[in-house]
Amino acid sequence: MLLDGDEWRRMFDAYERDAWRFEAQPTYTMPREAENVARFLRREPKPADHNARWHERVRGYVASGRHIGRVRVVRRPLTDYQRYQFAWGIPGNIASGEDIRVLDVTRRDYGLPLSGTDWWMFDEGRVVRLNYRPDGTQSSREMFAGDTSPYLEWKRISLARSVPFSEYVKEIE
């Protein structure tokens, strides 16, 4: 089942305990981010309201007792988009309450499905696969109807092998 717009938002907001993302694309091409990525690459200052709607949502999830997190997969050298995320996106997401870890697969892939595979897992029982074109444009979101045990194992491996974002950025500075 494909999930778009309001249906995706309602499904996402309905999680009860834990929302977790496996984020593996080297670049995400999203029209609403294009201008901010360009500003970052021109070394302009970050807008004060950067990602404010997401931060508000995250604060709401956390205030209601829910957890939200992700593991961001990277391979060095970081792409321009990953550098943008690291400088402008991730710190604000963490300050809002999101738990973000980094899994560097430069030297080892840990047996994870890294090619074009992103997904959200909700309450360790529902998986939504995020499908992307080679340029990083999302083509669809689809509810996965099969056995989620491989996703649970990939989540376990990702969390075990990743490091907190703040620790990772110290390594690369």
PDB file of C-alpha atoms in Angstrom:
ATOM      1  CA  MET A   1       0.000   0.000   0.000  1.00  0.00           C
ATOM      2  CA  LEU A   2       1.409   3.378  -1.019  1.00  0.00           C
ATOM      3  CA  LEU A   3       1.306   6.195   1.532  1.00  0.00           C
ATOM      4  CA  ASP A   4       1.156   9.836   0.465  1.00  0.00           C
ATOM      5  CA  GLY A   5       0.350  13.226   1.946  1.00  0.00           C
ATOM      6  CA  ASP A   6      -2.142  13.285   4.792  1.00  0.00           C
ATOM      7  CA  GLU A   7      -2.348   9.487   4.928  1.00  0.00           C
ATOM      8  CA  TRP A   8       1.418   9.268   5.520  1.00  0.00           C
ATOM      9  CA  ARG A   9       1.295  12.011   8.147  1.00  0.00           C
ATOM     10  CA  ARG A  10      -1.587  10.349  10.028  1.00  0.00           C
ATOM     11  CA  MET A  11       0.113   6.952   9.939  1.00  0.00           C
ATOM     12  CA  PHE A  12       3.406   8.452  11.134  1.00  0.00           C
ATOM     13  CA  ASP A  13       1.835  10.482  13.942  1.00  0.00           C
ATOM     14  CA  ALA A  14      -0.104   7.431  15.194  1.00  0.00           C
ATOM     15  CA  TYR A  15       2.936   5.536  16.454  1.00  0.00           C
ATOM     16  CA  GLU A  16       2.711   4.750  20.151  1.00  0.00           C
ATOM     17  CA  ARG A  17       6.240   4.110  21.460  1.00  0.00           C
ATOM     18  CA  ASP A  18       9.055   4.196  18.924  1.00  0.00           C
ATOM     19  CA  ALA A  19       9.644   5.583  15.441  1.00  0.00           C
ATOM     20  CA  TRP A  20      12.996   4.671  13.955  1.00  0.00           C
ATOM     21  CA  ARG A  21      14.567   5.347  10.577  1.00  0.00           C
ATOM     22  CA  PHE A  22      17.307   3.649   8.603  1.00  0.00           C
ATOM     23  CA  GLU A  23      18.659   6.454   6.419  1.00  0.00           C
ATOM     24  CA  ALA A  24      21.077   5.249   3.748  1.00  0.00           C
ATOM     25  CA  GLN A  25      20.916   7.600   0.752  1.00  0.00           C
ATOM     26  CA  PRO A  26      24.094   9.618   0.143  1.00  0.00           C
ATOM     27  CA  THR A  27      21.922  12.491  -1.111  1.00  0.00           C
ATOM     28  CA  TYR A  28      18.266  13.400  -0.767  1.00  0.00           C
ATOM     29  CA  THR A  29      16.824  15.636  -3.463  1.00  0.00           C
ATOM     30  CA  MET A  30      13.790  17.351  -1.974  1.00  0.00           C
ATOM     31  CA  PRO A  31      12.341  20.494  -3.550  1.00  0.00           C
ATOM     32  CA  ARG A  32      11.580  22.070  -0.165  1.00  0.00           C
ATOM     33  CA  GLU A  33      15.251  21.745   0.845  1.00  0.00           C
ATOM     34  CA  ALA A  34      16.870  22.876  -2.400  1.00  0.00           C
ATOM     35  CA  GLU A  35      17.255  26.536  -1.463  1.00  0.00           C
ATOM     36  CA  ASN A  36      18.692  25.742   1.975  1.00  0.00           C
ATOM     37  CA  VAL A  37      21.186  23.273   0.533  1.00  0.00           C
ATOM     38  CA  ALA A  38      22.230  25.956  -1.968  1.00  0.00           C
ATOM     39  CA  ARG A  39      22.608  28.504   0.868  1.00  0.00           C
ATOM     40  CA  PHE A  40      24.735  26.060   2.820  1.00  0.00           C
ATOM     41  CA  LEU A  41      26.968  25.410  -0.185  1.00  0.00           C
ATOM     42  CA  ARG A  42      27.349  29.182  -0.690  1.00  0.00           C
ATOM     43  CA  ARG A  43      28.385  29.383   2.997  1.00  0.00           C
ATOM     44  CA  GLU A  44      25.481  31.649   3.889  1.00  0.00           C
ATOM     45  CA  PRO A  45      24.096  31.699   7.432  1.00  0.00           C
ATOM     46  CA  LYS A  46      21.503  29.100   8.384  1.00  0.00           C
ATOM     47  CA  PRO A  47      17.985  30.581   8.559  1.00  0.00           C
ATOM     48  CA  ALA A  48      16.728  30.890  12.147  1.00  0.00           C
ATOM     49  CA  ASP A  49      13.621  28.839  11.359  1.00  0.00           C
ATOM     50  CA  HIS A  50      15.479  26.039   9.569  1.00  0.00           C
ATOM     51  CA  ASN A  51      13.508  22.785   9.883  1.00  0.00           C
ATOM     52  CA  ALA A  52      11.218  24.356  12.514  1.00  0.00           C
ATOM     53  CA  ARG A  53       8.134  22.278  11.602  1.00  0.00           C
ATOM     54  CA  TRP A  54      10.016  18.995  12.052  1.00  0.00           C
ATOM     55  CA  HIS A  55      11.488  20.214  15.341  1.00  0.00           C
ATOM     56  CA  GLU A  56       8.004  21.047  16.601  1.00  0.00           C
ATOM     57  CA  ARG A  57       6.768  17.571  15.668  1.00  0.00           C
ATOM     58  CA  VAL A  58       9.736  15.885  17.360  1.00  0.00           C
ATOM     59  CA  ARG A  59       9.235  17.917  20.542  1.00  0.00           C
ATOM     60  CA  GLY A  60       5.587  16.842  20.534  1.00  0.00           C
ATOM     61  CA  TYR A  61       6.466  13.159  20.157  1.00  0.00           C
ATOM     62  CA  VAL A  62       9.001  13.333  22.968  1.00  0.00           C
ATOM     63  CA  ALA A  63       6.690  15.342  25.246  1.00  0.00           C
ATOM     64  CA  SER A  64       4.057  12.611  24.830  1.00  0.00           C
ATOM     65  CA  GLY A  65       6.550   9.962  25.996  1.00  0.00           C
ATOM     66  CA  ARG A  66       7.412   8.597  22.569  1.00  0.00           C
ATOM     67  CA  HIS A  67      10.899   7.971  21.229  1.00  0.00           C
ATOM     68  CA  ILE A  68      12.109   8.954  17.773  1.00  0.00           C
ATOM     69  CA  GLY A  69      15.485   8.160  16.299  1.00  0.00           C
ATOM     70  CA  ARG A  70      17.484   7.127  13.301  1.00  0.00           C
ATOM     71  CA  VAL A  71      20.783   5.777  12.126  1.00  0.00           C
ATOM     72  CA  ARG A  72      22.358   7.816   9.330  1.00  0.00           C
ATOM     73  CA  VAL A  73      24.575   5.675   7.102  1.00  0.00           C
ATOM     74  CA  VAL A  74      27.598   7.450   5.616  1.00  0.00           C
ATOM     75  CA  ARG A  75      30.577   6.585   3.471  1.00  0.00           C
ATOM     76  CA  ARG A  76      33.558   8.945   3.370  1.00  0.00           C
ATOM     77  CA  PRO A  77      34.106  11.362   1.871  1.00  0.00           C
ATOM     78  CA  LEU A  78      30.769  12.828   2.889  1.00  0.00           C
ATOM     79  CA  THR A  79      28.572  14.138   0.095  1.00  0.00           C
ATOM     80  CA  ASP A  80      27.637  17.826  -0.012  1.00  0.00           C
ATOM     81  CA  TYR A  81      24.171  16.818   1.173  1.00  0.00           C
ATOM     82  CA  GLN A  82      25.557  14.879   4.140  1.00  0.00           C
ATOM     83  CA  ARG A  83      27.739  17.851   5.080  1.00  0.00           C
ATOM     84  CA  TYR A  84      24.593  20.014   4.921  1.00  0.00           C
ATOM     85  CA  GLN A  85      22.743  17.557   7.170  1.00  0.00           C
ATOM     86  CA  PHE A  86      25.624  17.417   9.641  1.00  0.00           C
ATOM     87  CA  ALA A  87      25.924  21.208   9.859  1.00  0.00           C
ATOM     88  CA  TRP A  88      22.340  22.443   9.502  1.00  0.00           C
ATOM     89  CA  GLY A  89      19.942  19.541  10.008  1.00  0.00           C
ATOM     90  CA  ILE A  90      21.030  16.966  12.537  1.00  0.00           C
ATOM     91  CA  PRO A  91      22.078  19.274  15.425  1.00  0.00           C
ATOM     92  CA  GLY A  92      18.631  20.913  15.524  1.00  0.00           C
ATOM     93  CA  ASN A  93      16.883  17.551  15.270  1.00  0.00           C
ATOM     94  CA  ILE A  94      18.898  16.286  18.249  1.00  0.00           C
ATOM     95  CA  ALA A  95      18.200  19.460  20.248  1.00  0.00           C
ATOM     96  CA  SER A  96      14.484  18.822  19.651  1.00  0.00           C
ATOM     97  CA  GLY A  97      14.764  15.318  21.106  1.00  0.00           C
ATOM     98  CA  GLU A  98      15.574  12.996  18.210  1.00  0.00           C
ATOM     99  CA  ASP A  99      18.207  10.322  18.851  1.00  0.00           C
ATOM    100  CA  ILE A 100      20.523  10.320  15.830  1.00  0.00           C
ATOM    101  CA  ARG A 101      23.436   7.973  15.394  1.00  0.00           C
ATOM    102  CA  VAL A 102      25.913   7.571  12.525  1.00  0.00           C
ATOM    103  CA  LEU A 103      27.009   4.321  10.925  1.00  0.00           C
ATOM    104  CA  ASP A 104      30.135   4.809   8.823  1.00  0.00           C
ATOM    105  CA  VAL A 105      30.395   2.028   6.238  1.00  0.00           C
ATOM    106  CA  THR A 106      33.523   3.339   4.535  1.00  0.00           C
ATOM    107  CA  ARG A 107      35.472   0.203   5.400  1.00  0.00           C
ATOM    108  CA  ARG A 108      32.698  -2.316   6.124  1.00  0.00           C
ATOM    109  CA  ASP A 109      28.987  -2.667   5.248  1.00  0.00           C
ATOM    110  CA  TYR A 110      28.013  -4.879   8.245  1.00  0.00           C
ATOM    111  CA  GLY A 111      25.732  -7.026   6.083  1.00  0.00           C
ATOM    112  CA  LEU A 112      23.114  -4.304   5.829  1.00  0.00           C
ATOM    113  CA  PRO A 113      21.004  -3.573   2.723  1.00  0.00           C
ATOM    114  CA  LEU A 114      22.644  -0.286   1.815  1.00  0.00           C
ATOM    115  CA  SER A 115      21.780   0.229  -1.820  1.00  0.00           C
ATOM    116  CA  GLY A 116      18.738   2.441  -2.188  1.00  0.00           C
ATOM    117  CA  THR A 117      17.106   1.158   0.983  1.00  0.00           C
ATOM    118  CA  ASP A 118      15.588   3.566   3.493  1.00  0.00           C
ATOM    119  CA  TRP A 119      12.754   2.792   5.855  1.00  0.00           C
ATOM    120  CA  TRP A 120      10.872   3.795   8.955  1.00  0.00           C
ATOM    121  CA  MET A 121       9.877   1.255  11.597  1.00  0.00           C
ATOM    122  CA  PHE A 122       7.038   2.081  13.965  1.00  0.00           C
ATOM    123  CA  ASP A 123       6.580   0.332  17.299  1.00  0.00           C
ATOM    124  CA  GLU A 124       8.851  -2.468  16.049  1.00  0.00           C
ATOM    125  CA  GLY A 125       5.986  -3.914  14.048  1.00  0.00           C
ATOM    126  CA  ARG A 126       5.174  -1.694  11.072  1.00  0.00           C
ATOM    127  CA  VAL A 127       7.698  -0.916   8.360  1.00  0.00           C
ATOM    128  CA  VAL A 128       7.351   1.720   5.659  1.00  0.00           C
ATOM    129  CA  ARG A 129       9.877   1.490   2.862  1.00  0.00           C
ATOM    130  CA  LEU A 130      11.012   4.747   1.296  1.00  0.00           C
ATOM    131  CA  ASN A 131      11.844   4.318  -2.365  1.00  0.00           C
ATOM    132  CA  TYR A 132      14.296   6.633  -4.111  1.00  0.00           C
ATOM    133  CA  ARG A 133      15.484   7.291  -7.621  1.00  0.00           C
ATOM    134  CA  PRO A 134      19.255   7.310  -8.237  1.00  0.00           C
ATOM    135  CA  ASP A 135      19.322  11.124  -7.925  1.00  0.00           C
ATOM    136  CA  GLY A 136      17.943  10.973  -4.354  1.00  0.00           C
ATOM    137  CA  THR A 137      14.364  11.950  -5.223  1.00  0.00           C
ATOM    138  CA  GLN A 138      11.792   9.956  -3.288  1.00  0.00           C
ATOM    139  CA  SER A 139       9.514   8.055  -5.660  1.00  0.00           C
ATOM    140  CA  SER A 140       7.137   6.483  -3.132  1.00  0.00           C
ATOM    141  CA  ARG A 141       6.460   5.292   0.403  1.00  0.00           C
ATOM    142  CA  GLU A 142       4.988   1.862   0.804  1.00  0.00           C
ATOM    143  CA  MET A 143       3.737  -0.085   3.793  1.00  0.00           C
ATOM    144  CA  PHE A 144       5.659  -3.354   3.960  1.00  0.00           C
ATOM    145  CA  ALA A 145       3.321  -6.314   4.452  1.00  0.00           C
ATOM    146  CA  GLY A 146       5.856  -9.126   4.936  1.00  0.00           C
ATOM    147  CA  ASP A 147       7.934 -10.517   7.786  1.00  0.00           C
ATOM    148  CA  THR A 148       9.541  -7.637   9.710  1.00  0.00           C
ATOM    149  CA  SER A 149      12.151  -9.789  11.487  1.00  0.00           C
ATOM    150  CA  PRO A 150      14.935  -8.883   8.976  1.00  0.00           C
ATOM    151  CA  TYR A 151      14.214  -5.198   9.643  1.00  0.00           C
ATOM    152  CA  LEU A 152      14.418  -5.775  13.397  1.00  0.00           C
ATOM    153  CA  GLU A 153      17.793  -7.465  12.895  1.00  0.00           C
ATOM    154  CA  TRP A 154      19.049  -4.625  10.641  1.00  0.00           C
ATOM    155  CA  LYS A 155      17.937  -2.149  13.293  1.00  0.00           C
ATOM    156  CA  ARG A 156      19.774  -4.113  15.984  1.00  0.00           C
ATOM    157  CA  ILE A 157      22.968  -4.253  13.912  1.00  0.00           C
ATOM    158  CA  SER A 158      22.724  -0.568  12.981  1.00  0.00           C
ATOM    159  CA  LEU A 159      22.315   0.526  16.590  1.00  0.00           C
ATOM    160  CA  ALA A 160      25.121  -1.747  17.791  1.00  0.00           C
ATOM    161  CA  ARG A 161      27.606  -0.585  15.128  1.00  0.00           C
ATOM    162  CA  SER A 162      26.745   3.116  15.028  1.00  0.00           C
ATOM    163  CA  VAL A 163      27.900   5.914  17.301  1.00  0.00           C
ATOM    164  CA  PRO A 164      26.076   8.967  18.614  1.00  0.00           C
ATOM    165  CA  PHE A 165      26.229  11.870  16.165  1.00  0.00           C
ATOM    166  CA  SER A 166      28.214  14.031  18.631  1.00  0.00           C
ATOM    167  CA  GLU A 167      30.861  11.321  18.925  1.00  0.00           C
ATOM    168  CA  TYR A 168      31.098  10.823  15.164  1.00  0.00           C
ATOM    169  CA  VAL A 169      31.593  14.500  14.337  1.00  0.00           C
ATOM    170  CA  LYS A 170      34.511  14.637  16.787  1.00  0.00           C
ATOM    171  CA  GLU A 171      36.139  11.816  14.806  1.00  0.00           C
ATOM    172  CA  ILE A 172      35.886  13.622  11.472  1.00  0.00           C
ATOM    173  CA  GLU A 173      36.889  17.128  12.604  1.00  0.00           C
TER     174      GLU A 173
END
